[in-house]
Amino acid sequence: MNLNKLILKYLLLCEIQNNLDQKTLKAYRTDLEQFRKFMIDKNDFNSKENISEYICELKFKNYAIKTIKRKIASLKAFFSYLNNEDIIEYNPFQKIKIKIKEPFILPKIIPIRELSILFKYIYQEIQLCDNVSYRYKELIRDKALLELLIGTGMRISEACKLKKENIVYSRNVIKINGKGAKERIIPICYPSLIDSLRLYSETFSEELIKSDYFFINKRKNRLSSQSVRNMIKKYCLLTNIDLHITPHMFRHTFATMLLDQDVDTRHIQVLLGHSNIITTQIYTHVTSNKKDEIMKYKNPLSKININKG
């Protein structure tokens, strides 16, 4: 069996039949090509011993744990395909035990102080800016986008791919196409967020006529995730915020602040679009201040008349 041809055939299937996005396909291609090169001098790419040796090499290389897990997942998917298509008689991964413990990393959030500084700067610049300039329009867009991120917990990819028709002002909801083509509906009941989205729509009304997407750049193309990262970095420099803020930190901050206000984890799970509650529960580890407050002011002992004499 020619491993290179099998990989190319599999990637073509992933692109056409499974409709995977280009980012995922690129990762698959990179991971499987690395495996192919490792197997050049091996007699059998399908043997348990050779695959185990490859996994051991991944562990010894200076890869992040998440990268190793992704590479193994890519390989598992490939061998599952080979087995399902009867190209190989059995799937060797059924007999390979893999234990990779991923270190627990708390999600990073944006402190309220930094958020306030960021938005205050944008609000002030809007007031000072000439409302016929493109800079004014850019500020209006950035304000709407950042408020949407912190006000809904949307992923940056979801915000950038947001379609115009997915914002339903008559019902004050946003339809989000999340991971795995899963759709969820998020209420946008907060008045200032609704006003920001409407103002952006009005300000970019002419440009949006020729675009399917809601957030666009100067060339009337869909705003990219990298553009948003650069935009946040720019505002942090302008406001002297000494913190590396990423778009995903807005999502972490949204979830953590809801949890701090006693919102049930299951509701946060629905709002974030997590398929598994375990993914959402990571935020329970970053609310130590809330736990201290609960144990100090809401402790059952406070309700009991204990005789201290």
PDB file of N, CA, C and O in Angstrom, residues 209-233:
ATOM      1  N   ILE A 209     -24.238  46.519   1.877  1.00  0.00           N
ATOM      2  CA  ILE A 209     -25.115  46.088   0.777  1.00  0.00           C
ATOM      3  C   ILE A 209     -24.428  45.018  -0.066  1.00  0.00           C
ATOM      4  O   ILE A 209     -25.063  44.059  -0.525  1.00  0.00           O
ATOM      5  N   LYS A 210     -23.115  45.164  -0.234  1.00  0.00           N
ATOM      6  CA  LYS A 210     -22.360  44.252  -1.097  1.00  0.00           C
ATOM      7  C   LYS A 210     -21.679  43.120  -0.322  1.00  0.00           C
ATOM      8  O   LYS A 210     -20.839  42.403  -0.861  1.00  0.00           O
ATOM      9  N   SER A 211     -22.039  42.966   0.946  1.00  0.00           N
ATOM     10  CA  SER A 211     -21.396  41.918   1.749  1.00  0.00           C
ATOM     11  C   SER A 211     -22.443  41.032   2.417  1.00  0.00           C
ATOM     12  O   SER A 211     -23.497  41.509   2.850  1.00  0.00           O
ATOM     13  N   ASP A 212     -22.149  39.743   2.506  1.00  0.00           N
ATOM     14  CA  ASP A 212     -23.022  38.821   3.236  1.00  0.00           C
ATOM     15  C   ASP A 212     -22.719  38.864   4.725  1.00  0.00           C
ATOM     16  O   ASP A 212     -23.560  38.507   5.545  1.00  0.00           O
ATOM     17  N   TYR A 213     -21.512  39.306   5.046  1.00  0.00           N
ATOM     18  CA  TYR A 213     -21.064  39.282   6.435  1.00  0.00           C
ATOM     19  C   TYR A 213     -21.355  40.601   7.132  1.00  0.00           C
ATOM     20  O   TYR A 213     -21.468  41.646   6.506  1.00  0.00           O
ATOM     21  N   PHE A 214     -21.434  40.534   8.461  1.00  0.00           N
ATOM     22  CA  PHE A 214     -21.797  41.707   9.244  1.00  0.00           C
ATOM     23  C   PHE A 214     -20.597  42.614   9.490  1.00  0.00           C
ATOM     24  O   PHE A 214     -20.648  43.820   9.246  1.00  0.00           O
ATOM     25  N   PHE A 215     -19.496  42.047   9.968  1.00  0.00           N
ATOM     26  CA  PHE A 215     -18.309  42.857  10.251  1.00  0.00           C
ATOM     27  C   PHE A 215     -17.352  42.806   9.058  1.00  0.00           C
ATOM     28  O   PHE A 215     -16.882  41.742   8.676  1.00  0.00           O
ATOM     29  N   ILE A 216     -17.069  43.997   8.508  1.00  0.00           N
ATOM     30  CA  ILE A 216     -16.236  44.055   7.304  1.00  0.00           C
ATOM     31  C   ILE A 216     -15.093  45.056   7.491  1.00  0.00           C
ATOM     32  O   ILE A 216     -15.144  45.908   8.381  1.00  0.00           O
ATOM     33  N   ASN A 217     -14.087  44.955   6.623  1.00  0.00           N
ATOM     34  CA  ASN A 217     -12.951  45.871   6.684  1.00  0.00           C
ATOM     35  C   ASN A 217     -13.084  46.976   5.634  1.00  0.00           C
ATOM     36  O   ASN A 217     -14.128  47.092   4.978  1.00  0.00           O
ATOM     37  N   LYS A 218     -12.032  47.737   5.487  1.00  0.00           N
ATOM     38  CA  LYS A 218     -12.070  48.886   4.573  1.00  0.00           C
ATOM     39  C   LYS A 218     -12.286  48.466   3.126  1.00  0.00           C
ATOM     40  O   LYS A 218     -12.843  49.205   2.327  1.00  0.00           O
ATOM     41  N   ARG A 219     -11.844  47.244   2.787  1.00  0.00           N
ATOM     42  CA  ARG A 219     -11.998  46.739   1.420  1.00  0.00           C
ATOM     43  C   ARG A 219     -13.318  46.009   1.216  1.00  0.00           C
ATOM     44  O   ARG A 219     -13.507  45.319   0.219  1.00  0.00           O
ATOM     45  N   LYS A 220     -14.191  46.125   2.214  1.00  0.00           N
ATOM     46  CA  LYS A 220     -15.530  45.519   2.169  1.00  0.00           C
ATOM     47  C   LYS A 220     -15.482  43.986   2.232  1.00  0.00           C
ATOM     48  O   LYS A 220     -16.445  43.320   1.864  1.00  0.00           O
ATOM     49  N   ASN A 221     -14.360  43.447   2.690  1.00  0.00           N
ATOM     50  CA  ASN A 221     -14.239  42.005   2.890  1.00  0.00           C
ATOM     51  C   ASN A 221     -14.546  41.655   4.336  1.00  0.00           C
ATOM     52  O   ASN A 221     -14.511  42.520   5.220  1.00  0.00           O
ATOM     53  N   ARG A 222     -14.810  40.394   4.561  1.00  0.00           N
ATOM     54  CA  ARG A 222     -15.093  39.932   5.921  1.00  0.00           C
ATOM     55  C   ARG A 222     -13.893  40.208   6.826  1.00  0.00           C
ATOM     56  O   ARG A 222     -12.762  39.949   6.464  1.00  0.00           O
ATOM     57  N   LEU A 223     -14.171  40.729   8.011  1.00  0.00           N
ATOM     58  CA  LEU A 223     -13.118  41.008   8.985  1.00  0.00           C
ATOM     59  C   LEU A 223     -12.513  39.679   9.444  1.00  0.00           C
ATOM     60  O   LEU A 223     -13.239  38.737   9.757  1.00  0.00           O
ATOM     61  N   SER A 224     -11.197  39.595   9.469  1.00  0.00           N
ATOM     62  CA  SER A 224     -10.529  38.353   9.856  1.00  0.00           C
ATOM     63  C   SER A 224     -10.207  38.343  11.349  1.00  0.00           C
ATOM     64  O   SER A 224     -10.123  39.393  11.998  1.00  0.00           O
ATOM     65  N   SER A 225      -9.995  37.146  11.883  1.00  0.00           N
ATOM     66  CA  SER A 225      -9.631  37.002  13.296  1.00  0.00           C
ATOM     67  C   SER A 225      -8.319  37.720  13.586  1.00  0.00           C
ATOM     68  O   SER A 225      -8.168  38.350  14.643  1.00  0.00           O
ATOM     69  N   GLN A 226      -7.380  37.637  12.649  1.00  0.00           N
ATOM     70  CA  GLN A 226      -6.088  38.290  12.844  1.00  0.00           C
ATOM     71  C   GLN A 226      -6.237  39.805  12.885  1.00  0.00           C
ATOM     72  O   GLN A 226      -5.548  40.479  13.660  1.00  0.00           O
ATOM     73  N   SER A 227      -7.147  40.335  12.083  1.00  0.00           N
ATOM     74  CA  SER A 227      -7.404  41.784  12.103  1.00  0.00           C
ATOM     75  C   SER A 227      -7.910  42.223  13.467  1.00  0.00           C
ATOM     76  O   SER A 227      -7.544  43.295  13.965  1.00  0.00           O
ATOM     77  N   VAL A 228      -8.751  41.399  14.066  1.00  0.00           N
ATOM     78  CA  VAL A 228      -9.290  41.732  15.395  1.00  0.00           C
ATOM     79  C   VAL A 228      -8.182  41.667  16.438  1.00  0.00           C
ATOM     80  O   VAL A 228      -8.107  42.514  17.332  1.00  0.00           O
ATOM     81  N   ARG A 229      -7.312  40.663  16.335  1.00  0.00           N
ATOM     82  CA  ARG A 229      -6.173  40.574  17.268  1.00  0.00           C
ATOM     83  C   ARG A 229      -5.298  41.820  17.158  1.00  0.00           C
ATOM     84  O   ARG A 229      -4.876  42.387  18.174  1.00  0.00           O
ATOM     85  N   ASN A 230      -5.027  42.236  15.933  1.00  0.00           N
ATOM     86  CA  ASN A 230      -4.212  43.440  15.714  1.00  0.00           C
ATOM     87  C   ASN A 230      -4.912  44.686  16.239  1.00  0.00           C
ATOM     88  O   ASN A 230      -4.258  45.592  16.776  1.00  0.00           O
ATOM     89  N   MET A 231      -6.217  44.726  16.068  1.00  0.00           N
ATOM     90  CA  MET A 231      -6.986  45.881  16.541  1.00  0.00           C
ATOM     91  C   MET A 231      -6.919  45.990  18.067  1.00  0.00           C
ATOM     92  O   MET A 231      -6.696  47.076  18.617  1.00  0.00           O
ATOM     93  N   ILE A 232      -7.091  44.879  18.767  1.00  0.00           N
ATOM     94  CA  ILE A 232      -7.032  44.881  20.234  1.00  0.00           C
ATOM     95  C   ILE A 232      -5.632  45.270  20.708  1.00  0.00           C
ATOM     96  O   ILE A 232      -5.473  46.056  21.648  1.00  0.00           O
ATOM     97  N   LYS A 233      -4.617  44.736  20.019  1.00  0.00           N
ATOM     98  CA  LYS A 233      -3.230  45.062  20.364  1.00  0.00           C
ATOM     99  C   LYS A 233      -2.978  46.556  20.211  1.00  0.00           C
ATOM    100  O   LYS A 233      -2.320  47.176  21.045  1.00  0.00           O
TER     101      LYS A 233
END
